[in-house]
Amino acid sequence: MSSPIASPEILAFAAGFPLALLHTAATLGILVAGAALYVVLTPHKEIRLIREGNAAAAVSFGGVLMGLALPLAAAMTASASLLEIVMWGAPTVVVQLLVFRLVDLLLKGLPERIQHGEISAAALLAGAKLASAVVLAAAVAG
């Protein structure tokens, strides 16, 4: 009778789990770096605004996080290596940062509108980020 510890399932998990953790850590690192870059590049200080109770900033930043996470998750799913995750993940972050600029062109004064708590502007930005994230995720997943 074979030991349950020596079963193929347990051995496959033991071999694959460290790699899964590494890929997850790398993807989360790209997510955090992308969110930090977004915070630095936007003229309004969303984290401060959120701490002050600005719901528009929270909606906007939540859209940013989801907008970054969706294509990064697709990149992680479609990639066989850490290098592929980075190669697919980094450009999706850049595209998502450009979406803010495009929506800002449509809605004049987007940062000021978010600072003043205008939920409609923040919701449109979050929607644009999520829509582009879904398209990016599909493109990355192939």
Short mmCIF file of C-alpha atoms in Angstrom, two decimals:
data_model
loop_
_atom_site.label_atom_id
_atom_site.label_comp_id
_atom_site.label_asym_id
_atom_site.label_seq_id
_atom_site.Cartn_x
_atom_site.Cartn_y
_atom_site.Cartn_z
CA MET A 1 0.00 0.00 0.00
CA SER A 2 1.46 3.36 -1.01
CA SER A 3 1.75 6.31 1.31
CA PRO A 4 -0.76 9.15 0.73
CA ILE A 5 2.18 11.56 0.94
CA ALA A 6 3.73 9.87 -2.11
CA SER A 7 0.56 10.18 -4.20
CA PRO A 8 0.93 11.88 -7.59
CA GLU A 9 -1.45 14.64 -6.57
CA ILE A 10 0.53 15.55 -3.46
CA LEU A 11 3.83 15.40 -5.34
CA ALA A 12 2.45 17.61 -8.14
CA PHE A 13 1.17 20.12 -5.59
CA ALA A 14 4.50 20.13 -3.74
CA ALA A 15 6.33 20.77 -7.00
CA GLY A 16 3.92 23.39 -8.35
CA PHE A 17 2.94 25.38 -5.27
CA PRO A 18 6.23 27.29 -4.86
CA LEU A 19 6.04 28.33 -8.52
CA ALA A 20 2.42 29.42 -8.09
CA LEU A 21 3.46 31.52 -5.09
CA LEU A 22 6.28 33.10 -7.09
CA HIS A 23 3.96 33.95 -10.01
CA THR A 24 1.37 35.36 -7.60
CA ALA A 25 3.96 37.46 -5.80
CA ALA A 26 5.29 38.83 -9.09
CA THR A 27 1.80 39.67 -10.33
CA LEU A 28 0.89 41.36 -7.05
CA GLY A 29 4.18 43.25 -7.24
CA ILE A 30 3.27 44.57 -10.69
CA LEU A 31 -0.20 45.48 -9.38
CA VAL A 32 1.23 47.42 -6.43
CA ALA A 33 3.83 49.11 -8.65
CA GLY A 34 1.14 50.06 -11.19
CA ALA A 35 -1.15 51.44 -8.49
CA ALA A 36 1.74 53.38 -6.94
CA LEU A 37 2.69 54.78 -10.34
CA TYR A 38 -0.93 55.80 -10.90
CA VAL A 39 -1.00 57.60 -7.54
CA VAL A 40 2.22 59.43 -8.40
CA LEU A 41 1.10 60.40 -11.90
CA THR A 42 -2.37 61.68 -11.08
CA PRO A 43 -2.55 65.27 -9.89
CA HIS A 44 -5.09 64.55 -7.16
CA LYS A 45 -3.96 62.63 -4.10
CA GLU A 46 -6.47 59.80 -4.01
CA ILE A 47 -5.16 58.04 -0.92
CA ARG A 48 -5.40 61.26 1.12
CA LEU A 49 -8.84 61.96 -0.33
CA ILE A 50 -10.01 58.45 0.53
CA ARG A 51 -8.73 58.84 4.10
CA GLU A 52 -10.75 62.07 4.28
CA GLY A 53 -13.90 60.22 3.22
CA ASN A 54 -14.08 61.24 -0.45
CA ALA A 55 -16.29 58.56 -2.03
CA ALA A 56 -15.45 59.69 -5.58
CA ALA A 57 -11.75 59.07 -4.93
CA ALA A 58 -12.56 55.63 -3.52
CA VAL A 59 -14.67 54.72 -6.57
CA SER A 60 -11.96 55.99 -8.88
CA PHE A 61 -9.13 54.17 -7.12
CA GLY A 62 -11.19 50.98 -6.83
CA GLY A 63 -11.61 51.14 -10.60
CA VAL A 64 -7.88 51.58 -10.95
CA LEU A 65 -7.15 48.50 -8.85
CA MET A 66 -9.67 46.34 -10.71
CA GLY A 67 -8.56 47.79 -14.04
CA LEU A 68 -5.00 46.76 -13.29
CA ALA A 69 -5.84 43.41 -11.71
CA LEU A 70 -8.00 41.97 -14.50
CA PRO A 71 -5.40 42.02 -17.29
CA LEU A 72 -2.67 41.04 -14.84
CA ALA A 73 -4.71 38.00 -13.83
CA ALA A 74 -5.13 37.11 -17.50
CA ALA A 75 -1.39 37.55 -18.02
CA MET A 76 -0.69 35.22 -15.13
CA THR A 77 -3.15 32.65 -16.47
CA ALA A 78 -1.81 32.79 -20.03
CA SER A 79 1.86 32.78 -19.09
CA ALA A 80 4.10 29.79 -18.58
CA SER A 81 6.96 31.70 -16.95
CA LEU A 82 7.75 34.64 -14.74
CA LEU A 83 9.27 36.47 -17.70
CA GLU A 84 6.04 36.12 -19.69
CA ILE A 85 4.02 37.49 -16.77
CA VAL A 86 6.25 40.57 -16.70
CA MET A 87 6.26 40.90 -20.51
CA TRP A 88 2.46 40.86 -20.65
CA GLY A 89 1.81 42.56 -17.33
CA ALA A 90 3.93 45.69 -17.69
CA PRO A 91 2.34 46.88 -20.97
CA THR A 92 -1.16 46.39 -19.56
CA VAL A 93 -0.24 48.74 -16.71
CA VAL A 94 0.93 51.36 -19.21
CA VAL A 95 -2.30 51.07 -21.21
CA GLN A 96 -4.39 51.44 -18.07
CA LEU A 97 -2.47 54.58 -17.13
CA LEU A 98 -3.26 55.98 -20.57
CA VAL A 99 -6.97 55.32 -20.05
CA PHE A 100 -6.97 57.92 -17.27
CA ARG A 101 -5.59 60.50 -19.69
CA LEU A 102 -8.19 59.64 -22.33
CA VAL A 103 -11.08 59.95 -19.89
CA ASP A 104 -9.57 63.21 -18.61
CA LEU A 105 -9.70 64.51 -22.18
CA LEU A 106 -13.39 63.58 -22.38
CA LEU A 107 -14.24 65.03 -18.99
CA LYS A 108 -12.42 68.28 -18.60
CA GLY A 109 -10.94 68.68 -15.14
CA LEU A 110 -11.36 65.05 -14.07
CA PRO A 111 -8.90 65.32 -11.15
CA GLU A 112 -10.67 68.39 -9.79
CA ARG A 113 -14.06 66.74 -10.19
CA ILE A 114 -12.87 63.73 -8.18
CA GLN A 115 -11.35 66.03 -5.54
CA HIS A 116 -14.74 67.71 -5.19
CA GLY A 117 -16.40 64.34 -4.66
CA GLU A 118 -18.20 64.09 -8.01
CA ILE A 119 -19.25 60.45 -8.08
CA SER A 120 -20.43 60.58 -11.71
CA ALA A 121 -16.95 61.48 -12.96
CA ALA A 122 -15.34 58.80 -10.77
CA ALA A 123 -17.88 56.19 -11.91
CA LEU A 124 -17.20 56.96 -15.56
CA LEU A 125 -13.45 56.68 -14.98
CA ALA A 126 -13.91 53.38 -13.12
CA GLY A 127 -16.16 52.09 -15.90
CA ALA A 128 -13.65 53.08 -18.58
CA LYS A 129 -10.87 51.36 -16.66
CA LEU A 130 -12.91 48.19 -16.21
CA ALA A 131 -14.01 48.13 -19.85
CA SER A 132 -10.46 48.54 -21.09
CA ALA A 133 -9.28 45.95 -18.56
CA VAL A 134 -11.72 43.36 -19.88
CA VAL A 135 -10.56 44.00 -23.45
CA LEU A 136 -6.90 43.88 -22.41
CA ALA A 137 -7.48 40.68 -20.45
CA ALA A 138 -9.08 39.03 -23.48
CA ALA A 139 -6.23 40.19 -25.71
CA VAL A 140 -3.61 38.84 -23.31
CA ALA A 141 -5.44 35.55 -22.83
CA GLY A 142 -5.49 35.14 -26.61
#
